[in-house]
Tab-separated table of C-alpha atoms in Angstrom:
chain	number	residue	atom	x	y	z
A	51	MET	CA	34.026	152.704	155.986
A	52	LEU	CA	32.055	152.504	152.946
A	53	HIS	CA	32.296	149.176	151.756
A	54	TYR	CA	31.188	148.335	147.744
A	55	GLU	CA	30.539	145.031	146.198
A	56	ARG	CA	31.738	144.792	143.091
A	57	VAL	CA	28.611	143.961	139.844
A	58	PRO	CA	29.752	142.075	137.116
A	59	GLN	CA	30.426	143.864	134.274
A	60	ALA	CA	28.078	143.104	130.653
A	61	ASP	CA	30.954	141.798	129.300
A	62	ASP	CA	31.634	139.521	132.316
A	63	ALA	CA	27.113	137.789	132.113
A	64	ALA	CA	27.686	137.927	128.200
A	65	ARG	CA	30.598	135.302	128.631
A	66	GLU	CA	28.912	132.569	131.279
A	67	ALA	CA	26.137	133.317	128.948
A	68	LEU	CA	28.197	131.691	126.314
A	69	ALA	CA	29.378	129.367	128.634
A	70	HIS	CA	26.087	127.722	129.570
A	71	ARG	CA	24.504	127.868	125.924
A	72	PRO	CA	27.601	127.298	123.460
A	73	HIS	CA	25.632	127.353	120.970
A	74	LEU	CA	24.362	130.632	121.377
A	75	ASP	CA	28.477	131.751	120.349
A	76	PRO	CA	29.041	133.804	117.471
A	77	ALA	CA	32.881	132.877	117.295
A	78	ALA	CA	31.766	129.616	116.722
A	79	MET	CA	29.128	129.684	114.019
A	80	ARG	CA	30.262	128.175	111.124
A	81	ALA	CA	28.288	127.649	107.742
A	82	HIS	CA	30.670	125.132	104.746
A	83	TYR	CA	29.738	127.084	101.326
A	84	ARG	CA	30.258	124.698	98.170
A	85	ALA	CA	28.650	126.480	95.560
A	86	GLU	CA	30.296	126.395	92.449
A	87	GLY	CA	32.511	129.307	91.544
A	88	LEU	CA	31.778	132.398	89.658
A	89	ARG	CA	34.038	133.084	86.868
A	90	GLU	CA	35.072	136.447	84.995
A	91	GLU	CA	34.929	135.093	81.418
A	92	ASP	CA	30.916	134.579	82.382
A	93	LEU	CA	29.626	137.195	83.240
A	94	PRO	CA	27.748	140.349	81.197
A	95	ALA	CA	29.113	142.938	79.935
A	96	ASP	CA	27.863	144.331	82.738
A	97	PRO	CA	26.810	144.362	86.175
A	98	TYR	CA	23.278	145.191	85.102
A	99	GLY	CA	22.838	141.864	83.654
A	100	GLN	CA	24.435	139.658	86.123
A	101	PHE	CA	22.763	142.086	88.917
A	102	LEU	CA	19.668	140.326	87.098
A	103	ILE	CA	20.761	137.019	86.482
A	104	TRP	CA	21.517	136.728	90.618
A	105	PHE	CA	18.612	137.753	91.217
A	106	GLU	CA	15.834	136.185	89.213
A	107	GLU	CA	18.128	132.972	90.441
A	108	ALA	CA	17.138	134.555	94.411
A	109	VAL	CA	13.439	134.571	93.900
A	110	ALA	CA	13.186	130.839	91.858
A	111	GLY	CA	15.369	129.931	94.830
A	112	GLY	CA	12.219	131.645	97.321
A	113	LEU	CA	14.591	133.187	99.411
A	114	HIS	CA	12.079	135.410	101.158
A	115	GLU	CA	12.163	139.405	100.273
A	116	PRO	CA	15.333	139.543	97.656
A	117	ASN	CA	14.660	143.175	96.909
A	118	ALA	CA	16.049	143.798	100.337
A	119	MET	CA	19.188	145.757	100.836
A	120	VAL	CA	20.766	147.760	102.671
A	121	VAL	CA	20.910	151.587	102.465
A	122	SER	CA	24.085	152.698	104.414
A	123	THR	CA	24.890	156.586	104.439
A	124	ALA	CA	27.061	158.829	106.022
A	125	ASP	CA	26.650	162.595	107.122
A	126	GLU	CA	28.636	165.983	106.960
A	127	ARG	CA	31.317	164.474	109.382
A	128	GLY	CA	31.770	161.246	108.002
A	129	ARG	CA	29.483	159.149	110.570
A	130	PRO	CA	27.645	156.214	108.740
A	131	SER	CA	24.105	154.561	109.051
A	132	SER	CA	22.793	152.000	107.870
A	133	ARG	CA	19.332	150.235	107.149
A	134	THR	CA	16.920	147.884	105.572
A	135	VAL	CA	15.107	149.037	102.655
A	136	LEU	CA	13.465	147.474	99.663
A	137	LEU	CA	14.208	147.781	95.653
A	138	LYS	CA	11.925	148.803	93.999
A	139	GLN	CA	13.795	149.635	90.280
A	140	PHE	CA	16.670	148.582	88.324
A	141	ASP	CA	18.334	148.544	84.726
A	142	GLU	CA	21.045	150.135	83.617
A	143	ARG	CA	20.228	153.817	85.476
A	144	GLY	CA	21.448	152.364	88.788
A	145	PHE	CA	19.151	150.796	91.676
A	146	VAL	CA	15.788	152.565	92.776
A	147	PHE	CA	13.968	152.818	96.122
A	148	TYR	CA	11.598	155.075	97.767
A	149	THR	CA	11.567	156.791	101.057
A	150	ASN	CA	10.808	160.452	103.123
A	151	TYR	CA	13.565	162.437	102.142
A	152	ASN	CA	13.200	164.002	105.591
A	153	SER	CA	14.110	161.408	107.232
A	154	ARG	CA	18.478	160.042	108.569
A	155	LYS	CA	19.023	158.947	105.207
A	156	GLY	CA	17.499	161.574	103.107
A	157	ARG	CA	19.410	164.100	105.273
A	158	GLU	CA	22.398	162.053	104.846
A	159	ILE	CA	22.566	161.518	101.301
A	160	ASP	CA	21.813	165.037	100.713
A	161	ALA	CA	24.948	166.195	102.263
A	162	ASN	CA	26.834	162.937	101.368
A	163	PRO	CA	25.274	161.947	97.818
A	164	TYR	CA	27.110	158.614	98.312
A	165	VAL	CA	25.677	155.352	99.351
A	166	SER	CA	26.570	151.325	99.231
A	167	LEU	CA	24.029	149.095	98.848
A	168	LEU	CA	24.056	145.340	100.841
A	169	PHE	CA	21.745	142.481	99.213
A	170	PRO	CA	22.469	139.377	101.476
A	171	TRP	CA	21.494	137.026	100.323
A	172	HIS	CA	22.617	134.317	102.611
A	173	ALA	CA	20.371	131.969	102.229
A	174	VAL	CA	21.639	131.055	98.860
A	175	ALA	CA	25.597	132.201	99.616
A	176	ARG	CA	26.017	134.944	97.770
A	177	GLN	CA	25.858	139.282	98.300
A	178	VAL	CA	26.086	141.920	95.720
A	179	VAL	CA	27.660	145.172	97.315
A	180	VAL	CA	26.567	148.642	95.142
A	181	GLY	CA	28.728	151.405	95.302
A	182	GLY	CA	27.545	154.238	93.670
A	183	ARG	CA	25.250	157.942	94.022
A	184	ALA	CA	22.182	158.849	94.858
A	185	GLU	CA	20.397	161.570	92.647
A	186	ARG	CA	16.806	161.802	93.310
A	187	THR	CA	13.988	160.205	91.343
A	188	GLY	CA	11.732	162.944	88.921
A	189	ARG	CA	8.016	163.138	90.427
A	190	ASP	CA	6.591	161.805	87.295
A	191	GLU	CA	8.720	158.587	88.257
A	192	THR	CA	7.855	159.411	92.416
A	193	ALA	CA	4.274	159.622	91.464
A	194	ALA	CA	4.220	156.454	88.888
A	195	TYR	CA	5.278	154.257	91.097
A	196	PHE	CA	3.215	155.912	94.331
A	197	ARG	CA	-0.194	155.660	92.876
A	198	THR	CA	0.926	151.496	92.539
A	199	ARG	CA	1.566	151.164	96.739
A	200	PRO	CA	-1.277	149.684	98.798
A	201	HIS	CA	-3.963	152.609	99.837
A	202	GLY	CA	-2.187	151.979	103.006
A	203	SER	CA	1.445	152.371	102.604
A	204	GLN	CA	-0.287	155.871	100.748
A	205	LEU	CA	-1.299	157.357	103.735
A	206	GLY	CA	1.892	156.132	105.806
A	207	ALA	CA	4.269	157.728	103.750
A	208	TRP	CA	2.112	161.051	105.232
A	209	ALA	CA	1.771	159.782	108.588
A	210	SER	CA	5.063	158.898	109.531
A	211	GLU	CA	7.594	161.460	109.828
A	212	GLN	CA	10.324	158.751	109.404
A	213	SER	CA	13.593	159.056	111.718
A	214	SER	CA	12.068	162.103	114.101
A	215	VAL	CA	11.436	160.772	117.638
A	216	VAL	CA	7.190	160.160	118.517
A	217	ALA	CA	6.044	160.722	121.484
A	218	SER	CA	3.798	156.770	121.202
A	219	ARG	CA	2.788	154.678	119.116
A	220	GLU	CA	-0.905	156.030	120.208
A	221	GLU	CA	-0.105	159.484	118.840
A	222	LEU	CA	1.514	157.225	114.866
A	223	ASP	CA	-2.169	155.253	114.730
A	224	ARG	CA	-4.134	159.010	115.668
A	225	THR	CA	-2.492	160.201	112.647
A	226	TYR	CA	-3.192	157.412	110.342
A	227	ALA	CA	-6.483	157.697	111.276
A	228	GLU	CA	-7.295	160.511	110.480
A	229	LEU	CA	-5.845	160.723	107.071
A	230	ALA	CA	-7.834	157.444	106.604
A	231	ALA	CA	-10.708	159.919	107.370
A	232	ARG	CA	-9.591	162.646	104.829
A	233	TYR	CA	-8.987	159.858	102.287
A	234	PRO	CA	-11.370	156.393	102.202
A	235	GLU	CA	-10.606	154.275	99.605
A	236	THR	CA	-12.523	155.804	96.999
A	237	GLU	CA	-10.540	159.389	97.818
A	238	ARG	CA	-7.149	159.982	95.436
A	239	VAL	CA	-3.989	159.923	98.084
A	240	PRO	CA	-1.541	162.587	96.680
A	241	VAL	CA	1.876	162.436	96.156
A	242	PRO	CA	3.917	163.877	99.731
A	243	PRO	CA	6.171	166.990	97.953
A	244	HIS	CA	8.799	164.994	101.210
A	245	TRP	CA	8.637	162.048	99.567
A	246	GLY	CA	10.415	160.447	96.476
A	247	GLY	CA	12.879	158.229	95.318
A	248	TYR	CA	16.259	157.879	95.177
A	249	ARG	CA	18.198	156.233	92.811
A	250	VAL	CA	21.702	154.710	93.387
A	251	VAL	CA	24.094	155.156	89.739
A	252	ALA	CA	26.330	152.550	89.976
A	253	GLU	CA	30.094	153.199	90.195
A	254	THR	CA	30.683	149.673	90.949
A	255	VAL	CA	28.696	146.499	91.495
A	256	GLU	CA	31.174	143.573	94.070
A	257	PHE	CA	29.328	139.624	94.276
A	258	TRP	CA	30.564	137.846	96.493
A	259	GLN	CA	30.838	133.514	96.417
A	260	GLY	CA	30.637	131.772	99.214
A	261	ARG	CA	33.038	128.974	97.577
A	262	GLU	CA	35.398	126.354	100.389
A	263	ASN	CA	37.779	127.331	103.303
A	264	ARG	CA	36.512	130.667	102.679
A	265	LEU	CA	38.504	130.905	98.818
A	266	HIS	CA	35.650	133.417	97.944
A	267	ASP	CA	35.028	134.170	94.773
A	268	ARG	CA	34.583	138.322	94.890
A	269	LEU	CA	34.208	139.575	91.361
A	270	ARG	CA	33.817	143.909	91.547
A	271	TYR	CA	32.797	145.672	88.185
A	272	VAL	CA	34.668	149.139	88.200
A	273	ARG	CA	33.135	152.057	85.561
A	274	ARG	CA	34.852	153.195	83.840
A	275	ASP	CA	33.835	156.465	81.654
A	276	ALA	CA	34.232	157.411	78.281
A	277	GLY	CA	32.901	161.041	77.110
A	278	ALA	CA	29.092	159.892	76.044
A	279	ASP	CA	30.369	156.315	76.654
A	280	THR	CA	30.431	153.790	79.759
A	281	ALA	CA	32.327	151.257	79.691
A	282	TRP	CA	33.259	148.564	82.900
A	283	THR	CA	35.801	146.919	83.997
A	284	VAL	CA	36.427	143.629	85.908
A	285	GLU	CA	38.643	142.983	88.718
A	286	ARG	CA	39.085	140.008	90.877
A	287	LEU	CA	39.569	141.068	94.808
A	288	SER	CA	41.199	138.667	97.250
A	289	PRO	CA	38.856	137.003	99.908
């Protein structure tokens, strides 16, 4: 007769670890928000104006990479994926980021252009959530931004087949070194044809402000198109 010794399951091990390290228990981690509230009457007419106010305050407050945002996409089967990218431009036309069009997010945007952006400004108890449609920027706009990137980042856009499997770090470094030899600092790096920008044209923009007792303020702009005109209404969401 065979005898099997029970191996503790992963959840048992996790509970045991937390029992001896209560400071690591996520259920016990609570922040108490005491920020001033967010009122409808104080908002600009459109969400881009409000975003500019909060973005300026985030920068002035010293937040690390306040332009970092989580971009969530979904494939043709509706399976979502998320990653952090950097916002590079925003105005009344939308929010712009750049990437490899052959990456996972690029392929998913090709299949389903509706995306979500999340700015997680935890240090100031704020979040901004954008829902909208991603559209490719023009090649002239892409090239103009590409020229502002550091030389090494320009080479990196060529060296990385983003989201594809790579055999080793050495292979990636070797590809980069070959490109660096081909395009030294004095040489102009061409814009990769598979690399460019997306502009997320917002349909909804939610501004979340942490408040006491978890009674947070959530004000959401909703886009209402009337012919050639765009108007925004504001609705308050229950926290």
